[in-house]
Tab-separated table of C-alpha atoms and ligand atoms in Angstrom:
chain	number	residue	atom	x	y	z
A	1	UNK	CA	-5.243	-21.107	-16.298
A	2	UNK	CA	-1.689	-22.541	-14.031
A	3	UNK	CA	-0.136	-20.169	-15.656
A	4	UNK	CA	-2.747	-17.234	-14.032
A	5	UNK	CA	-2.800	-19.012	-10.814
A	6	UNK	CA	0.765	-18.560	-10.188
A	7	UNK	CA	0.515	-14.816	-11.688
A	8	UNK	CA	-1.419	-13.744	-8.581
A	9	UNK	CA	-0.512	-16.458	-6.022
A	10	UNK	CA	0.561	-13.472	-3.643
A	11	UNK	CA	-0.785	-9.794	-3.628
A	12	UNK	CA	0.851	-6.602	-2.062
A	13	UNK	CA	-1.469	-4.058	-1.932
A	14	UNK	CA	-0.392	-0.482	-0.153
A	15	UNK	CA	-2.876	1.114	1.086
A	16	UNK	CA	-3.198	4.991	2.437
A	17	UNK	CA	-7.001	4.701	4.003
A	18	UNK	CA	-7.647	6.587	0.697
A	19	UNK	CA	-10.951	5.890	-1.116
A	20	UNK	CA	-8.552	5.023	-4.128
A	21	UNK	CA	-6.703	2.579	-2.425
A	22	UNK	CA	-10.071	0.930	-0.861
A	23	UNK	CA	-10.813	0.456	-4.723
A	24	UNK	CA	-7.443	-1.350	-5.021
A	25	UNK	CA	-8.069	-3.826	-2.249
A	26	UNK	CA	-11.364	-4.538	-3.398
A	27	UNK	CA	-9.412	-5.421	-6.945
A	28	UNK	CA	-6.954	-7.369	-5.022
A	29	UNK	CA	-9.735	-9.221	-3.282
A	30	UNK	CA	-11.246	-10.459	-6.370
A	31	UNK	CA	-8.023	-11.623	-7.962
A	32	UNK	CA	-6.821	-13.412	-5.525
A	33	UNK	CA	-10.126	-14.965	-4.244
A	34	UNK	CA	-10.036	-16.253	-8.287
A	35	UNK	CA	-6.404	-17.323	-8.298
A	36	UNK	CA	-6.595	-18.497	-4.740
A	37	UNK	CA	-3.840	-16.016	-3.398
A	38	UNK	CA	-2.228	-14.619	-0.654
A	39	UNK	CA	-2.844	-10.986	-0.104
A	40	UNK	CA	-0.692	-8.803	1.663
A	41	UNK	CA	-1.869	-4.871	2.882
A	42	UNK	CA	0.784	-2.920	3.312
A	43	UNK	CA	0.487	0.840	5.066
A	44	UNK	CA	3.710	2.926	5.762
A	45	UNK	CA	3.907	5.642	8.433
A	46	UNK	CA	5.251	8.119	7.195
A	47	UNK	CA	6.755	10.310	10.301
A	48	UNK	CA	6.558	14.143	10.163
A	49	UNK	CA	9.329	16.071	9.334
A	50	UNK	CA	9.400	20.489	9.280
A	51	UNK	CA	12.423	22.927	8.298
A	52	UNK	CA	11.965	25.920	8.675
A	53	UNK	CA	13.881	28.764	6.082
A	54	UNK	CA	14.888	31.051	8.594
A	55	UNK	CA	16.623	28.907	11.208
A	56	UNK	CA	14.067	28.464	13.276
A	57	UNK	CA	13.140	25.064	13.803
A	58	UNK	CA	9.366	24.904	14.514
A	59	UNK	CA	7.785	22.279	17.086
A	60	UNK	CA	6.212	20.053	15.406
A	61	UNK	CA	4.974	16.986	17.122
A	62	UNK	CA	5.837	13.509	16.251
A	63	UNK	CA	4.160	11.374	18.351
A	64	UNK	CA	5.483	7.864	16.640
A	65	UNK	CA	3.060	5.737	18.988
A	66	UNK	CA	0.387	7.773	17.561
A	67	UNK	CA	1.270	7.604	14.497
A	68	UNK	CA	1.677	3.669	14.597
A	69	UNK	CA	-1.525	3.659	16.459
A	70	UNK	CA	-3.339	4.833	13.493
A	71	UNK	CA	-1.626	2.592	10.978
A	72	UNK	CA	-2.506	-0.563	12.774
A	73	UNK	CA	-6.759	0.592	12.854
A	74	UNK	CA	-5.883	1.184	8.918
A	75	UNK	CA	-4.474	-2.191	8.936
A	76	UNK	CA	-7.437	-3.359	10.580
A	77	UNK	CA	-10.218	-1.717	8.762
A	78	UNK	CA	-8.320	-3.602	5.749
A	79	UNK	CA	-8.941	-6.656	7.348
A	80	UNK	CA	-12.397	-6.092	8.112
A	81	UNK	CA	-12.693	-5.101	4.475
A	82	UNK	CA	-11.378	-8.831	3.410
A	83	UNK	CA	-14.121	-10.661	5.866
A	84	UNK	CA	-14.769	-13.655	4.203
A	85	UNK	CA	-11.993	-13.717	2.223
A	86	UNK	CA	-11.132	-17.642	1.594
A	87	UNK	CA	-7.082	-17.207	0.978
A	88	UNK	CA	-4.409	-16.222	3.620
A	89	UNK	CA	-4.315	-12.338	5.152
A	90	UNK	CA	-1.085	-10.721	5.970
A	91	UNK	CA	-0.318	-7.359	7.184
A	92	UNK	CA	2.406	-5.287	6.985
A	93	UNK	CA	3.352	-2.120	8.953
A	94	UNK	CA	6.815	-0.119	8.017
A	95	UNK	CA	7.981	3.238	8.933
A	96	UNK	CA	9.708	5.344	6.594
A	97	UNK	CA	9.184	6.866	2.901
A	98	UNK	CA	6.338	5.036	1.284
A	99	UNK	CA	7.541	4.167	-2.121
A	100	UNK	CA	11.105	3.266	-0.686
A	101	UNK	CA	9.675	0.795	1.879
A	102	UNK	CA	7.029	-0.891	-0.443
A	103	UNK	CA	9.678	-1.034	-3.006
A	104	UNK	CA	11.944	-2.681	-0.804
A	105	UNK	CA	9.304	-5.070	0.544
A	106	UNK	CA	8.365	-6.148	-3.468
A	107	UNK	CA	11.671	-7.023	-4.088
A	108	UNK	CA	12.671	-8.817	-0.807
A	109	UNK	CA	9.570	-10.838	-0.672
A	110	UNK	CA	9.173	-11.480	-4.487
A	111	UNK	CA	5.200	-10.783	-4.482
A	112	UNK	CA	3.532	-12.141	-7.829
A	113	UNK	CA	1.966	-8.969	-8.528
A	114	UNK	CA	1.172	-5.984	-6.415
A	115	UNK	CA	-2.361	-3.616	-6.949
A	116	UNK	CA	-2.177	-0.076	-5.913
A	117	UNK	CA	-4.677	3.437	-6.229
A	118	UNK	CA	-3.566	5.714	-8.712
A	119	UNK	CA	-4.104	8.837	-6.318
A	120	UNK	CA	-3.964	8.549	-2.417
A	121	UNK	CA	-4.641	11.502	0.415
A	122	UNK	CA	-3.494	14.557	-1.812
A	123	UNK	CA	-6.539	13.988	-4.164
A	124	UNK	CA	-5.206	16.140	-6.948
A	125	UNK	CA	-8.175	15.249	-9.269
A	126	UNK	CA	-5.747	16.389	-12.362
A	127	UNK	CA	-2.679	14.394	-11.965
A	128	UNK	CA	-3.876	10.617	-12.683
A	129	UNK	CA	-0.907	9.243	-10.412
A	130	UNK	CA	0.673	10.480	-6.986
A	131	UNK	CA	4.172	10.416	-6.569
A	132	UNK	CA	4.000	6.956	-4.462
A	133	UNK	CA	1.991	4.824	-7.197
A	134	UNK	CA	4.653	6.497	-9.844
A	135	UNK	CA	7.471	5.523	-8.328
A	136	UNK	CA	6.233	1.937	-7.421
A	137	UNK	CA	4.960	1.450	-10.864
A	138	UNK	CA	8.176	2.753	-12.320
A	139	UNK	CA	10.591	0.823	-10.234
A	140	UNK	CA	8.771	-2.571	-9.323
A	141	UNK	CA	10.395	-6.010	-10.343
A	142	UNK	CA	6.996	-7.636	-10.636
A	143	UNK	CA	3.156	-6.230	-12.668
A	144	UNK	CA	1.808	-3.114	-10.873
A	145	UNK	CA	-1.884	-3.091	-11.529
A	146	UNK	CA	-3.110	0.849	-10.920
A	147	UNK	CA	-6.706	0.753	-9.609
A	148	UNK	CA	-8.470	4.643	-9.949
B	201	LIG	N1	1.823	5.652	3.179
B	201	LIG	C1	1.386	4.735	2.320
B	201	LIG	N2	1.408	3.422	2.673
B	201	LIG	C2	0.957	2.489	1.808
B	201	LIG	N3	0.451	2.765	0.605
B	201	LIG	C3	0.388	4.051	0.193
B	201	LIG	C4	0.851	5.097	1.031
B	201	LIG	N4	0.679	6.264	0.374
B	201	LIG	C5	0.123	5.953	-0.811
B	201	LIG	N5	-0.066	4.625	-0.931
B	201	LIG	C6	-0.641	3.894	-2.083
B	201	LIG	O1	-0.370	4.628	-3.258
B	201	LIG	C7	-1.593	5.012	-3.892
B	201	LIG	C8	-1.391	6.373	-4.547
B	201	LIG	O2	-1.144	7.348	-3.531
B	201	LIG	P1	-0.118	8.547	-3.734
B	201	LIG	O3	0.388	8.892	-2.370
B	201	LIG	O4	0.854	8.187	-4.800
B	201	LIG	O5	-1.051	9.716	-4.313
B	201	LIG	P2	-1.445	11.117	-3.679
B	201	LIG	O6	-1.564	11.002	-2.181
B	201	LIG	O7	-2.677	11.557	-4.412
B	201	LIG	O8	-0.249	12.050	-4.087
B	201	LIG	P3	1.099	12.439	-3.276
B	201	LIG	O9	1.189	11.596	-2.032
B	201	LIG	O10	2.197	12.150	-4.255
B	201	LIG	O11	0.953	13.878	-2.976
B	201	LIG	C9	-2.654	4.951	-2.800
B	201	LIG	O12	-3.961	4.733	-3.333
B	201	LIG	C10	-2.165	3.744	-1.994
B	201	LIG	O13	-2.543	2.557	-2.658
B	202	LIG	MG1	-0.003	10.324	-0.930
């Protein structure tokens, strides 16, 4: 049983606003109200990027305090999610490619485990993991546990 409680003493958990990755905080929830843990939800803004093939370089807009806008009510809605919860809440927002900064932020802060959705926003119903939970599952130090 020490051994468990120091498996899931701390918790990242990404999270996309996806129904999926709901799933995986509830998960995360559970383990860590058992183990006592810290969890930490983690959303990444991804900002918009468009090239164009013939030269021309489209407008696209790329509001960044929009886009952070909306990551901080995801961050929130999380938190809403985890009323109740008896442990210690963190919250972490990063800009950049998803899998890179979560990657980045397992290794540099050592999390025990981290619990992520299998799919996010694409919702490809055929492939059973989008290219962000592959590559964290691949590449992480620590467990990966891949909620569906
Ligand atoms: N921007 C993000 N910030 C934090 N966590 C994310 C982000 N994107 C995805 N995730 C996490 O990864 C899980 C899987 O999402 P992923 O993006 O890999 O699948 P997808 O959207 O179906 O496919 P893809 O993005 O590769 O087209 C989500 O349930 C969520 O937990
Ligand atoms: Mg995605």
């Amino acid at each position: 049983m020490e051994v468990l409680r120091t498996m899931f003493h701390s918790i990242l958990v990404p999270v996309d606003g996806s129904e999926t990755a709901w799933n995986a905080l509830e998960y995360a929830k559970t383990l860590g109200e058992k183990f006592g843990g810290t969890l930490t939800v983690m959303h990444v803004v991804k900002p918009v990027q468009t090239i164009s093939m013939n030269g021309d370089v489209p407008y696209v807009p790329q509001n960044i305090a929009e886009l952070e806008g909306i990551g901080k009510s995801l961050l929130q809605m999380a938190r809403d999610r985890l009323a109740g919860y008896p442990g210690k809440i963190e919250t972490i927002l990063e800009f950049g490619n998803p899998a890179g900064r979560i990657l980045f932020v397992v290794r540099e802060r050592q999390f025990d485990a981290v619990v992520i959705g299998c799919r996010g926003l694409s919702g490809i119903a055929e492939i059973f993991l989008g290219s962000v939970s592959a590559a964290v599952s691949q590449h992480s130090p620590v467990p990966v546990l891949i909620v569906k």
